[in-house]
XYZ file of C-alpha atoms in Angstrom:
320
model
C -20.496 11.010 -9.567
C -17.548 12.926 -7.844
C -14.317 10.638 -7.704
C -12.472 10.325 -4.498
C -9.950 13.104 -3.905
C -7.378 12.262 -1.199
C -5.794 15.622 -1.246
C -7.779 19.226 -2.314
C -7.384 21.189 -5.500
C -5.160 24.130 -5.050
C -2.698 22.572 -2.459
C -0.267 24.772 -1.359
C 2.350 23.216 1.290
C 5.392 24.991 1.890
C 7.808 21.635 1.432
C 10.940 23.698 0.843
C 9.905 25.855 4.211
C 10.905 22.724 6.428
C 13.560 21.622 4.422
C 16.272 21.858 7.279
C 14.171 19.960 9.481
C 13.845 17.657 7.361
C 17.759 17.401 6.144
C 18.703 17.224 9.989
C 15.936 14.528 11.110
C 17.206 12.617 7.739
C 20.703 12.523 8.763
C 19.977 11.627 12.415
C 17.675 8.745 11.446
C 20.272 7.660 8.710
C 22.820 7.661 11.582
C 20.320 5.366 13.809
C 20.297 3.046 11.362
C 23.594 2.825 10.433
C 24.567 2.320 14.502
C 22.023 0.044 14.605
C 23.136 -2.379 12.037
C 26.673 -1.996 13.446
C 26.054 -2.836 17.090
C 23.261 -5.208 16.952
C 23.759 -6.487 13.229
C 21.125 -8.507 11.428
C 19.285 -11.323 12.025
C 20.213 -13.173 9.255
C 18.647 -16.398 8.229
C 19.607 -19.132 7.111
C 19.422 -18.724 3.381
C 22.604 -16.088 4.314
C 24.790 -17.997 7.618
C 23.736 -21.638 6.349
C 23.206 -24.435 8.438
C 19.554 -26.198 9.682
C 16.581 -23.982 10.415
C 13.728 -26.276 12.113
C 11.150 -23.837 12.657
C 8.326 -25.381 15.608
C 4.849 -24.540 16.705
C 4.310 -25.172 20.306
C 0.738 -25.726 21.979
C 1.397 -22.497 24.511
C 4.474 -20.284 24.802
C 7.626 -22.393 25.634
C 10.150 -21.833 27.955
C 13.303 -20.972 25.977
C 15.370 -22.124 28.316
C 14.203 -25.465 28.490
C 14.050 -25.900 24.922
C 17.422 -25.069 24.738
C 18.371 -26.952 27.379
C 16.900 -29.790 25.339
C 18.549 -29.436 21.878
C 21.981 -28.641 23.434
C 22.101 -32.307 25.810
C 21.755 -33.513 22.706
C 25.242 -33.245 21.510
C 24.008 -31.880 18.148
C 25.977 -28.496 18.219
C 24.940 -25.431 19.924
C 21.400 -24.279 19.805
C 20.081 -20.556 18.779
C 16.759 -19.965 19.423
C 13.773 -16.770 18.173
C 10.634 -16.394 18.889
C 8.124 -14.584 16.568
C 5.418 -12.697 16.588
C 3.439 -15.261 17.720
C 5.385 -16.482 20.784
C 3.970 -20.317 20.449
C 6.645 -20.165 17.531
C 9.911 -20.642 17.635
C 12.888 -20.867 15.137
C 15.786 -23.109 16.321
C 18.991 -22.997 14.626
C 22.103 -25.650 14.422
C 25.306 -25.737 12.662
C 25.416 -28.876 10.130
C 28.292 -31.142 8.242
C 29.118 -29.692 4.726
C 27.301 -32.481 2.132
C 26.253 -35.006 5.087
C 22.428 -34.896 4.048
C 22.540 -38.291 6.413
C 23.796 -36.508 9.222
C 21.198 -33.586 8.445
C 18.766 -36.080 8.700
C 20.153 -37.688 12.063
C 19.903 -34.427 13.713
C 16.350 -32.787 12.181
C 15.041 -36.899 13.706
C 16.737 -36.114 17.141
C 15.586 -32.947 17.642
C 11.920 -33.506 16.747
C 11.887 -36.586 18.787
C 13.480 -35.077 21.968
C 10.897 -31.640 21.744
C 7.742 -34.371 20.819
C 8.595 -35.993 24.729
C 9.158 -32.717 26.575
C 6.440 -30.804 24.713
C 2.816 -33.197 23.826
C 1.652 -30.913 20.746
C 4.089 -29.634 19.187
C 4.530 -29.408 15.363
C 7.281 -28.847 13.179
C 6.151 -26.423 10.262
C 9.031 -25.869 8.430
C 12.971 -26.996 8.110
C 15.290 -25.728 5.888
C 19.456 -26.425 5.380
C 22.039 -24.122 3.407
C 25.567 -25.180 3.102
C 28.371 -22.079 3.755
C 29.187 -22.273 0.454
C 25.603 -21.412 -0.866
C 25.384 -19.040 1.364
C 28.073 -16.952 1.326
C 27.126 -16.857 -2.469
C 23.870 -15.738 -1.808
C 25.335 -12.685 0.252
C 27.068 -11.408 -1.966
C 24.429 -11.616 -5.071
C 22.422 -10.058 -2.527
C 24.228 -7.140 -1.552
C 25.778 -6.731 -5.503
C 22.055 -6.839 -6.565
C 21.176 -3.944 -4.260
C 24.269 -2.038 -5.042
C 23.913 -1.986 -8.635
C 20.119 -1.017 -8.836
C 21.098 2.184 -6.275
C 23.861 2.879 -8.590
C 21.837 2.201 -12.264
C 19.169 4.135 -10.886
C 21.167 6.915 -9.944
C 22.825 6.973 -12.810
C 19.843 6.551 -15.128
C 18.651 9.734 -13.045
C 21.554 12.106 -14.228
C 21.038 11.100 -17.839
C 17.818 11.576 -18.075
C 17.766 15.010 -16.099
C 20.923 16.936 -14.526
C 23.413 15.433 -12.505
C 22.041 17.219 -9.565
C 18.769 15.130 -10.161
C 21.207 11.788 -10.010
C 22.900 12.910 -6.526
C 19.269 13.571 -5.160
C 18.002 10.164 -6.092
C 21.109 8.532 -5.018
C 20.822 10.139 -1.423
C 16.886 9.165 -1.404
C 17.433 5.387 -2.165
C 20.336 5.073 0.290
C 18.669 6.952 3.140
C 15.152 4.337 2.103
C 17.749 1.349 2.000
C 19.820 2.175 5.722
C 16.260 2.695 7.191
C 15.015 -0.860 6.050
C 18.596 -1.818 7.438
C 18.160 -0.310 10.472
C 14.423 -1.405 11.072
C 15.670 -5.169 10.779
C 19.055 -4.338 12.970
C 16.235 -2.895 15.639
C 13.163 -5.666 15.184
C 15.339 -8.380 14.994
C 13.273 -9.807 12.656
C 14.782 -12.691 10.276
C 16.544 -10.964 7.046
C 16.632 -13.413 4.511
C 15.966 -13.893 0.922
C 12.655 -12.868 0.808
C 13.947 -9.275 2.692
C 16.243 -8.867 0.017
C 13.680 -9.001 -2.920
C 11.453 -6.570 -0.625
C 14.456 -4.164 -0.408
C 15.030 -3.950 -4.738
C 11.134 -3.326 -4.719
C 11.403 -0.439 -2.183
C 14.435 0.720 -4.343
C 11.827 0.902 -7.470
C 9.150 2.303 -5.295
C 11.289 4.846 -4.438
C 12.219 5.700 -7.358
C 8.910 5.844 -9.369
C 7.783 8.146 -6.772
C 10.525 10.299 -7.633
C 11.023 10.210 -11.440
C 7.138 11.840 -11.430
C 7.788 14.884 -8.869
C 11.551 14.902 -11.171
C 9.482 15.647 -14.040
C 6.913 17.944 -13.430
C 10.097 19.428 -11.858
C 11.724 19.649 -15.178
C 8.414 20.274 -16.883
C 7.980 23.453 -14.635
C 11.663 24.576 -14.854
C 11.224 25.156 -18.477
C 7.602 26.909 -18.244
C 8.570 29.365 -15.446
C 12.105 30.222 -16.266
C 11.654 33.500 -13.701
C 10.355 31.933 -10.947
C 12.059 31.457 -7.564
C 13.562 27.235 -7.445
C 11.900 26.907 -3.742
C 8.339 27.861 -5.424
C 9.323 26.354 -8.424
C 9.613 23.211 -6.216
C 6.684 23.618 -4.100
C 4.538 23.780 -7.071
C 5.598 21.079 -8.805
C 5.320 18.525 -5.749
C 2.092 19.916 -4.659
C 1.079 19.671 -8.408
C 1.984 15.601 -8.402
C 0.716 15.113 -4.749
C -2.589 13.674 -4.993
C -0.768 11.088 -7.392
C 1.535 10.144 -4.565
C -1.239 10.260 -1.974
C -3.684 7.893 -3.429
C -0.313 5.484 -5.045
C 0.660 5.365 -1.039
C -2.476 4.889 0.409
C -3.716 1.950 -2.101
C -0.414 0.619 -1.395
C -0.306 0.749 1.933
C -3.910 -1.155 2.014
C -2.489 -3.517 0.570
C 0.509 -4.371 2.324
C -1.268 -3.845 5.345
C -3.717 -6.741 4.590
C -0.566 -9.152 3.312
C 1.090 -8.362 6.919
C -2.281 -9.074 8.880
C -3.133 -12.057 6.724
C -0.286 -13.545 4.803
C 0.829 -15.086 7.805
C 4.146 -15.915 9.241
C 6.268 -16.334 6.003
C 4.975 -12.935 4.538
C 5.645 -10.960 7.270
C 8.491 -9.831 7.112
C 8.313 -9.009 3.428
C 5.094 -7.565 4.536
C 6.789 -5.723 7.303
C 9.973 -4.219 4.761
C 7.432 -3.269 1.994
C 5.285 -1.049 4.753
C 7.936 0.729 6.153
C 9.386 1.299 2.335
C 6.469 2.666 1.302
C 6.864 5.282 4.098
C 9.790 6.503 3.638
C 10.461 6.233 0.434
C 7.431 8.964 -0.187
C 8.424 11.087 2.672
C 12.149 10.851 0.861
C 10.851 11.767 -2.294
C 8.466 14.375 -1.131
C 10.827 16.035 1.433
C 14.105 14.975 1.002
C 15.433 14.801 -2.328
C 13.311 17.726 -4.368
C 14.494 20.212 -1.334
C 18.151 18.948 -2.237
C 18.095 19.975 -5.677
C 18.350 23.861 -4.250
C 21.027 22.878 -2.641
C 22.635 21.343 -5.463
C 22.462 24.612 -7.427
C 19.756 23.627 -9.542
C 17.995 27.004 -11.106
C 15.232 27.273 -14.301
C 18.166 28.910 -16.558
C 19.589 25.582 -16.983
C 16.456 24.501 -19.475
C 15.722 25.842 -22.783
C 12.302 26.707 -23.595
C 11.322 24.069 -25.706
C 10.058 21.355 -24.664
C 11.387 17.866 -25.266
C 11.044 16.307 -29.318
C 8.087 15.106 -29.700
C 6.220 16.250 -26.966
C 3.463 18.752 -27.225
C 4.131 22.083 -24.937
C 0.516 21.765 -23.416
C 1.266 18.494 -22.021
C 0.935 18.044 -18.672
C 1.762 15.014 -16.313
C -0.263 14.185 -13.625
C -3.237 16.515 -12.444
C -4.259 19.409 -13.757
C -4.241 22.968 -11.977
C-alpha cells in the first residue's frame, strides 16, 4: 500500500530565488496590519472594555436602527450594537455600575422586555458583565502573555542555534502576530479572551514549524560545510517540506470543520487559528530561513561533529 505523499520526492523549489519578493510583500502586509489596528482598532469584547454584553437572536435580520432606537429610550446608557455572521444575531453592548449586580440585573430585565414587545421571537443566548477593573487586568495579562512567549521563544531560538536563528524567529512570530492583529482590526470581528489564547497557539505553531526547517538547517550546515547558504537553504526546506505540507493541511481540515461547525462562539478562534496556520508556514518557509543569508549566516560557523550524543547518520524528517 503506497502512503499518501502531499509533495514529490526530489523537490527542488528555489525558496531563496524569491526571497525579495517575499521580504517586500512581508513588510507591506506587516505595514497593513499595523495601519489597520491603528485607524480602525479592535473590536474588543467585553472580557477586555467591561461592561454588559447581551448577545440576541432575532427571528429575521433586524433593523439596527430600531433596535437601537429601543435600548437607548430606555435611559439605560448608550447602546453599541454588531451583527455577526449570521445577521439574525446581534451583540448589544451597555456601560454598567461598578459592583451594582442589582442594577445589572435592572437593566439585562429592561432590555429583554422592551426587544420581546418590538420583536415576537426573539431570544437572548448569551449575557455576560466585566467590571473595568477586571478588565483592564485582563489586558494587560493578555498582551504580557503574548509578549513574553515572542520574546522566550526568540530567545530560546538563539541558544539553541546562533543568534541569527533568534532574530529570524523573532521577525517570523511578530510578522504571524501583526497579521492576526490586523485581520481582527479589518473583520471587525470580536477580540476577546478566547482570540488571545488562539494568538499564543499560533505563536507555538509558528514556531514548531520553524525549529524543524532550523534544524535540518543546522543539520545540513555541518554536513556540507562547502556548499553555497542559498542551496544550503533550499535543500534543507525542501528536505522538511512534505512534513510541513501534510502538518498544514491536517491542520487546516481541522480548523476548517471547527469554523463551519463549532458555531458562533468558536468562530472566531476558528477564524485566528486558520489564518495562523497560513502564515505562520508561509513565514517559516519563506520568510525567516531566507533571512538567515541576510543575517550572515555561512556553514563555517559549525564544526563537523555532530551534536553529543547524536549519531552522524541521523536524519530528521524525510529521507532523500
Amino acid at each position: 500500500m503506497r502512503l499518501l505523499k502531499m509533495v514529490p520526492d526530489n523537490t527542488n523549489i528555489g525558496f531563496v530565488r524569491v526571497r525579495f519578493i517575499a521580504f517586500v510583500l512581508t513588510a507591506l502586509l506587516t505595514v497593513a496590519a499595523i495601519a489597520a489596528v491603528a485607524t480602525r482598532g479592535l473590536n474588543l469584547g467585553v472580557d477586555f472594555v467591561g461592561g454588559l454584553m447581551i448577545e440576541a437572536q432575532f427571528p429575521s435580520a433586524p433593523p439596527l436602527d430600531k433596535v437601537r432606537a429601543t435600548i437607548d429610550g430606555l435611559g439605560v446608557g448608550t447602546s453599541s450594537l454588531q451583527q455577526f455572521g449570521d445577521p439574525r444575531t446581534v451583540s448589544i453592548r451597555l456601560p454598567i455600575a461598578e459592583g451594582d449586580q442589582g442594577a445589572t440585573n435592572a437593566v439585562v430585565g429592561k432590555v429583554s422586555s422592551s426587544l420581546k414587545q418590538q420583536f415576537p421571537g426573539i431570544r437572548f443566548t448569551r449575557t455576560d458583565t466585566v467590571s473595568g477593573k477586571v478588565s483592564g487586568e485582563l489586558i494587560r495579562n493578555g498582551v504580557l502573555a503574548v509578549v513574553l512567549a515572542v520574546f522566550g521563544i526568540a530567545v530560546f531560538s538563539w541558544l539553541r542555534y546562533e543568534w541569527q536563528f533568534g532574530v529570524s524567529t523573532f521577525v517570523a512570530i511578530v510578522h504571524d502576530v501583526l497579521m492576526t492583529l490586523g485581520f481582527f482590526a479589518v473583520t471587525q470581528m470580536e477580540f476577546d479572551l478566547n482570540i488571545v489564547a488562539a494568538v499564543l497557539t499560533i505563536v507555538g505553531y509558528s514556531i514548531n514549524d520553524k525549529m524543524v526547517i532550523d534544524d535540518r538547517i543546522r543539520e545540513n550546515m555541518r554536513k556540507f560545510r562547502q556548499m553555497d547558504m542559498k542551496a544550503l537553504i533550499d535543500l534543507s526546506v525542501n528536505e522538511t517540506l512534505p512534513r510541513t505540507v501534510m502538518t498544514s493541511v491536517t491542520v487546516f481540515l481541522a480548523l476548517g470543520a471547527l469554523l463551519l461547525f463549532g458555531g458562533h462562539v468558536l468562530r472566531g478562534f476558528s477564524a485566528a487559528m486558520l489564518l495562523g496556520v497560513v502564515v505562520g508556514t508561509y513565514s517559516s518557509v519563506y520568510v525567516s530561513s531566507s533571512l538567515l543569508i541576510s543575517l550572515g549566516l555561512e556553514p563555517a560557523r559549525f564544526d563537523r561533529q555532530p551534536d553529543a550524543g547524536r549519531p552522524e547518520a541521523e536524519r530528521v524528517g524525510p529521507k532523500t
